[in-house]
Amino acid sequence: MRSQHKSNPNNRAIFGIFLILFGCLLVLKNLDFIPYDLRHVIFSWPMLLFGLGALFFFGKDDKTTGIVLMAVGGVFLMPIVFDWSFNWRGLFWPVMLIVIGVVVIRKRNGCDVSKRSAVGSDSDYIDELNIFGGGEKVINTKNFRGGKVTCVFGGTELNLTNADLAEGTNIIDVFTMFGGCVLVVPSDWEVKVEVSAILGGVSDKRIPTTNYIVEPKKELIIKGFVALGGCEIKSYK
């Protein structure tokens, strides 16, 4: 049977730890164990982002989500900690551009070229980068091994209905910020969705079908991070 979208156990653990820590802080606050001068720092939205980022960084193999959240939270937390006066609106977009640039470089350097050349050709992989733009692409390779999709202020649709999976575990790493991506996969593929979303959404709209047999030893994992954007996975009958 086709794999359904399930919550990653690590995500549940991270969310549980976050609730426990936040509850403990509230208890300390209500018992007046936290100095008044620190309350506006601890219970601020930058600290919330930084705390979530730290949990994601230490609790997940993919550090991208944690780095993004800690970077954004940390930059906006420093003026609160040191009581600086500054223009929030003037700082927001430069910080976003820096974070997006770091993430794009990390994603690009994450491609293992030596491994790629050893197990398959470049045509077996995707490496989509859409910034302030987008488009649609049909993938026809008969030995698809995954790849990377990065969308920032843009979007893309990748149609894999004419492709065949390579044997083993194949991974598509998705990163979208202020944008989105659509992945159209064959209904008979074994697909697992492990995409985290912060102020965004992940939608699995694959059409349930029962009249097929999943090929053994072939699996596609869609993982990554969505912020202020979306990721949609769907299939056609």
PDB file of N, CA, C and O in Angstrom, residues 11-53:
ATOM      1  N   ASN A  11       9.703  15.235  15.210  1.00  0.00           N
ATOM      2  CA  ASN A  11       8.921  16.466  15.287  1.00  0.00           C
ATOM      3  C   ASN A  11       8.032  16.470  16.521  1.00  0.00           C
ATOM      4  O   ASN A  11       7.860  17.502  17.175  1.00  0.00           O
ATOM      5  N   ARG A  12       7.428  15.334  16.828  1.00  0.00           N
ATOM      6  CA  ARG A  12       6.598  15.230  18.029  1.00  0.00           C
ATOM      7  C   ARG A  12       7.433  15.469  19.281  1.00  0.00           C
ATOM      8  O   ARG A  12       7.012  16.166  20.208  1.00  0.00           O
ATOM      9  N   ALA A  13       8.621  14.873  19.321  1.00  0.00           N
ATOM     10  CA  ALA A  13       9.489  15.031  20.492  1.00  0.00           C
ATOM     11  C   ALA A  13       9.924  16.483  20.650  1.00  0.00           C
ATOM     12  O   ALA A  13       9.939  17.027  21.762  1.00  0.00           O
ATOM     13  N   ILE A  14      10.284  17.131  19.531  1.00  0.00           N
ATOM     14  CA  ILE A  14      10.707  18.527  19.582  1.00  0.00           C
ATOM     15  C   ILE A  14       9.576  19.410  20.089  1.00  0.00           C
ATOM     16  O   ILE A  14       9.776  20.277  20.950  1.00  0.00           O
ATOM     17  N   PHE A  15       8.373  19.197  19.563  1.00  0.00           N
ATOM     18  CA  PHE A  15       7.235  20.001  19.995  1.00  0.00           C
ATOM     19  C   PHE A  15       6.919  19.751  21.466  1.00  0.00           C
ATOM     20  O   PHE A  15       6.609  20.679  22.222  1.00  0.00           O
ATOM     21  N   GLY A  16       7.022  18.498  21.916  1.00  0.00           N
ATOM     22  CA  GLY A  16       6.774  18.174  23.320  1.00  0.00           C
ATOM     23  C   GLY A  16       7.781  18.829  24.246  1.00  0.00           C
ATOM     24  O   GLY A  16       7.408  19.388  25.291  1.00  0.00           O
ATOM     25  N   ILE A  17       9.052  18.777  23.864  1.00  0.00           N
ATOM     26  CA  ILE A  17      10.092  19.417  24.678  1.00  0.00           C
ATOM     27  C   ILE A  17       9.864  20.918  24.758  1.00  0.00           C
ATOM     28  O   ILE A  17      10.024  21.539  25.812  1.00  0.00           O
ATOM     29  N   PHE A  18       9.482  21.501  23.628  1.00  0.00           N
ATOM     30  CA  PHE A  18       9.223  22.948  23.608  1.00  0.00           C
ATOM     31  C   PHE A  18       8.097  23.316  24.564  1.00  0.00           C
ATOM     32  O   PHE A  18       8.202  24.284  25.332  1.00  0.00           O
ATOM     33  N   LEU A  19       7.000  22.544  24.566  1.00  0.00           N
ATOM     34  CA  LEU A  19       5.881  22.828  25.463  1.00  0.00           C
ATOM     35  C   LEU A  19       6.290  22.688  26.927  1.00  0.00           C
ATOM     36  O   LEU A  19       5.900  23.495  27.776  1.00  0.00           O
ATOM     37  N   ILE A  20       7.093  21.656  27.211  1.00  0.00           N
ATOM     38  CA  ILE A  20       7.542  21.445  28.594  1.00  0.00           C
ATOM     39  C   ILE A  20       8.403  22.622  29.065  1.00  0.00           C
ATOM     40  O   ILE A  20       8.217  23.160  30.171  1.00  0.00           O
ATOM     41  N   LEU A  21       9.360  23.028  28.238  1.00  0.00           N
ATOM     42  CA  LEU A  21      10.239  24.131  28.619  1.00  0.00           C
ATOM     43  C   LEU A  21       9.458  25.432  28.783  1.00  0.00           C
ATOM     44  O   LEU A  21       9.686  26.194  29.733  1.00  0.00           O
ATOM     45  N   PHE A  22       8.534  25.679  27.861  1.00  0.00           N
ATOM     46  CA  PHE A  22       7.743  26.903  27.951  1.00  0.00           C
ATOM     47  C   PHE A  22       6.859  26.888  29.198  1.00  0.00           C
ATOM     48  O   PHE A  22       6.709  27.911  29.878  1.00  0.00           O
ATOM     49  N   GLY A  23       6.288  25.734  29.515  1.00  0.00           N
ATOM     50  CA  GLY A  23       5.478  25.619  30.724  1.00  0.00           C
ATOM     51  C   GLY A  23       6.295  25.860  31.977  1.00  0.00           C
ATOM     52  O   GLY A  23       5.835  26.535  32.908  1.00  0.00           O
ATOM     53  N   CYS A  24       7.513  25.315  32.009  1.00  0.00           N
ATOM     54  CA  CYS A  24       8.387  25.537  33.168  1.00  0.00           C
ATOM     55  C   CYS A  24       8.731  27.019  33.336  1.00  0.00           C
ATOM     56  O   CYS A  24       8.762  27.543  34.457  1.00  0.00           O
ATOM     57  N   LEU A  25       8.977  27.694  32.217  1.00  0.00           N
ATOM     58  CA  LEU A  25       9.273  29.118  32.284  1.00  0.00           C
ATOM     59  C   LEU A  25       8.078  29.911  32.804  1.00  0.00           C
ATOM     60  O   LEU A  25       8.239  30.866  33.583  1.00  0.00           O
ATOM     61  N   LEU A  26       6.879  29.542  32.379  1.00  0.00           N
ATOM     62  CA  LEU A  26       5.684  30.221  32.866  1.00  0.00           C
ATOM     63  C   LEU A  26       5.502  30.010  34.367  1.00  0.00           C
ATOM     64  O   LEU A  26       5.094  30.932  35.093  1.00  0.00           O
ATOM     65  N   VAL A  27       5.797  28.794  34.843  1.00  0.00           N
ATOM     66  CA  VAL A  27       5.705  28.528  36.281  1.00  0.00           C
ATOM     67  C   VAL A  27       6.678  29.423  37.047  1.00  0.00           C
ATOM     68  O   VAL A  27       6.330  30.043  38.069  1.00  0.00           O
ATOM     69  N   LEU A  28       7.925  29.497  36.549  1.00  0.00           N
ATOM     70  CA  LEU A  28       8.929  30.331  37.209  1.00  0.00           C
ATOM     71  C   LEU A  28       8.525  31.798  37.178  1.00  0.00           C
ATOM     72  O   LEU A  28       8.748  32.545  38.150  1.00  0.00           O
ATOM     73  N   LYS A  29       7.930  32.227  36.072  1.00  0.00           N
ATOM     74  CA  LYS A  29       7.481  33.614  35.964  1.00  0.00           C
ATOM     75  C   LYS A  29       6.381  33.910  36.973  1.00  0.00           C
ATOM     76  O   LYS A  29       6.422  34.937  37.669  1.00  0.00           O
ATOM     77  N   ASN A  30       5.408  33.026  37.067  1.00  0.00           N
ATOM     78  CA  ASN A  30       4.287  33.252  37.972  1.00  0.00           C
ATOM     79  C   ASN A  30       4.703  33.183  39.438  1.00  0.00           C
ATOM     80  O   ASN A  30       4.036  33.752  40.306  1.00  0.00           O
ATOM     81  N   LEU A  31       5.783  32.461  39.720  1.00  0.00           N
ATOM     82  CA  LEU A  31       6.299  32.390  41.087  1.00  0.00           C
ATOM     83  C   LEU A  31       7.329  33.478  41.366  1.00  0.00           C
ATOM     84  O   LEU A  31       7.960  33.480  42.431  1.00  0.00           O
ATOM     85  N   ASP A  32       7.504  34.387  40.397  1.00  0.00           N
ATOM     86  CA  ASP A  32       8.422  35.531  40.539  1.00  0.00           C
ATOM     87  C   ASP A  32       9.876  35.108  40.719  1.00  0.00           C
ATOM     88  O   ASP A  32      10.669  35.808  41.357  1.00  0.00           O
ATOM     89  N   PHE A  33      10.247  33.963  40.112  1.00  0.00           N
ATOM     90  CA  PHE A  33      11.646  33.552  40.143  1.00  0.00           C
ATOM     91  C   PHE A  33      12.438  34.159  38.985  1.00  0.00           C
ATOM     92  O   PHE A  33      13.669  34.121  38.987  1.00  0.00           O
ATOM     93  N   ILE A  34      11.742  34.674  37.983  1.00  0.00           N
ATOM     94  CA  ILE A  34      12.409  35.307  36.843  1.00  0.00           C
ATOM     95  C   ILE A  34      12.391  36.820  37.053  1.00  0.00           C
ATOM     96  O   ILE A  34      11.318  37.409  37.223  1.00  0.00           O
ATOM     97  N   PRO A  35      13.549  37.455  37.072  1.00  0.00           N
ATOM     98  CA  PRO A  35      13.595  38.907  37.265  1.00  0.00           C
ATOM     99  C   PRO A  35      12.744  39.632  36.223  1.00  0.00           C
ATOM    100  O   PRO A  35      12.646  39.203  35.067  1.00  0.00           O
ATOM    101  N   TYR A  36      12.169  40.720  36.646  1.00  0.00           N
ATOM    102  CA  TYR A  36      11.266  41.466  35.759  1.00  0.00           C
ATOM    103  C   TYR A  36      11.983  41.940  34.500  1.00  0.00           C
ATOM    104  O   TYR A  36      11.399  41.946  33.406  1.00  0.00           O
ATOM    105  N   ASP A  37      13.257  42.313  34.628  1.00  0.00           N
ATOM    106  CA  ASP A  37      14.003  42.830  33.480  1.00  0.00           C
ATOM    107  C   ASP A  37      14.231  41.759  32.413  1.00  0.00           C
ATOM    108  O   ASP A  37      14.492  42.090  31.241  1.00  0.00           O
ATOM    109  N   LEU A  38      14.187  40.483  32.808  1.00  0.00           N
ATOM    110  CA  LEU A  38      14.429  39.406  31.854  1.00  0.00           C
ATOM    111  C   LEU A  38      13.146  38.908  31.186  1.00  0.00           C
ATOM    112  O   LEU A  38      13.200  38.194  30.193  1.00  0.00           O
ATOM    113  N   ARG A  39      12.003  39.272  31.745  1.00  0.00           N
ATOM    114  CA  ARG A  39      10.751  38.725  31.219  1.00  0.00           C
ATOM    115  C   ARG A  39      10.479  39.172  29.791  1.00  0.00           C
ATOM    116  O   ARG A  39      10.012  38.392  28.966  1.00  0.00           O
ATOM    117  N   HIS A  40      10.781  40.447  29.491  1.00  0.00           N
ATOM    118  CA  HIS A  40      10.512  40.933  28.137  1.00  0.00           C
ATOM    119  C   HIS A  40      11.459  40.318  27.119  1.00  0.00           C
ATOM    120  O   HIS A  40      11.198  40.354  25.917  1.00  0.00           O
ATOM    121  N   VAL A  41      12.576  39.725  27.607  1.00  0.00           N
ATOM    122  CA  VAL A  41      13.498  39.024  26.712  1.00  0.00           C
ATOM    123  C   VAL A  41      13.051  37.583  26.504  1.00  0.00           C
ATOM    124  O   VAL A  41      12.938  37.101  25.368  1.00  0.00           O
ATOM    125  N   ILE A  42      12.767  36.886  27.604  1.00  0.00           N
ATOM    126  CA  ILE A  42      12.417  35.469  27.527  1.00  0.00           C
ATOM    127  C   ILE A  42      11.092  35.252  26.816  1.00  0.00           C
ATOM    128  O   ILE A  42      10.950  34.327  26.008  1.00  0.00           O
ATOM    129  N   PHE A  43      10.128  36.110  27.080  1.00  0.00           N
ATOM    130  CA  PHE A  43       8.787  35.924  26.509  1.00  0.00           C
ATOM    131  C   PHE A  43       8.561  36.865  25.314  1.00  0.00           C
ATOM    132  O   PHE A  43       7.541  37.530  25.213  1.00  0.00           O
ATOM    133  N   SER A  44       9.535  36.890  24.423  1.00  0.00           N
ATOM    134  CA  SER A  44       9.439  37.696  23.204  1.00  0.00           C
ATOM    135  C   SER A  44       9.409  36.763  21.988  1.00  0.00           C
ATOM    136  O   SER A  44       9.853  35.609  22.058  1.00  0.00           O
ATOM    137  N   TRP A  45       8.893  37.260  20.871  1.00  0.00           N
ATOM    138  CA  TRP A  45       8.819  36.413  19.679  1.00  0.00           C
ATOM    139  C   TRP A  45      10.202  36.048  19.118  1.00  0.00           C
ATOM    140  O   TRP A  45      10.377  34.933  18.598  1.00  0.00           O
ATOM    141  N   PRO A  46      11.246  36.919  19.218  1.00  0.00           N
ATOM    142  CA  PRO A  46      12.565  36.464  18.766  1.00  0.00           C
ATOM    143  C   PRO A  46      13.099  35.300  19.595  1.00  0.00           C
ATOM    144  O   PRO A  46      13.719  34.381  19.052  1.00  0.00           O
ATOM    145  N   MET A  47      12.855  35.325  20.912  1.00  0.00           N
ATOM    146  CA  MET A  47      13.297  34.212  21.752  1.00  0.00           C
ATOM    147  C   MET A  47      12.530  32.948  21.401  1.00  0.00           C
ATOM    148  O   MET A  47      13.088  31.835  21.430  1.00  0.00           O
ATOM    149  N   LEU A  48      11.252  33.087  21.051  1.00  0.00           N
ATOM    150  CA  LEU A  48      10.462  31.939  20.619  1.00  0.00           C
ATOM    151  C   LEU A  48      11.078  31.298  19.381  1.00  0.00           C
ATOM    152  O   LEU A  48      11.247  30.075  19.310  1.00  0.00           O
ATOM    153  N   LEU A  49      11.432  32.119  18.386  1.00  0.00           N
ATOM    154  CA  LEU A  49      12.060  31.591  17.176  1.00  0.00           C
ATOM    155  C   LEU A  49      13.414  30.962  17.480  1.00  0.00           C
ATOM    156  O   LEU A  49      13.742  29.883  16.974  1.00  0.00           O
ATOM    157  N   PHE A  50      14.205  31.632  18.322  1.00  0.00           N
ATOM    158  CA  PHE A  50      15.534  31.111  18.646  1.00  0.00           C
ATOM    159  C   PHE A  50      15.432  29.785  19.392  1.00  0.00           C
ATOM    160  O   PHE A  50      16.185  28.847  19.114  1.00  0.00           O
ATOM    161  N   GLY A  51      14.488  29.691  20.338  1.00  0.00           N
ATOM    162  CA  GLY A  51      14.318  28.445  21.082  1.00  0.00           C
ATOM    163  C   GLY A  51      13.877  27.300  20.200  1.00  0.00           C
ATOM    164  O   GLY A  51      14.414  26.175  20.301  1.00  0.00           O
ATOM    165  N   LEU A  52      12.918  27.546  19.324  1.00  0.00           N
ATOM    166  CA  LEU A  52      12.496  26.505  18.393  1.00  0.00           C
ATOM    167  C   LEU A  52      13.641  26.098  17.477  1.00  0.00           C
ATOM    168  O   LEU A  52      13.830  24.913  17.186  1.00  0.00           O
ATOM    169  N   GLY A  53      14.405  27.087  17.019  1.00  0.00           N
ATOM    170  CA  GLY A  53      15.535  26.783  16.152  1.00  0.00           C
ATOM    171  C   GLY A  53      16.566  25.899  16.835  1.00  0.00           C
ATOM    172  O   GLY A  53      17.106  24.969  16.229  1.00  0.00           O
TER     173      GLY A  53
END
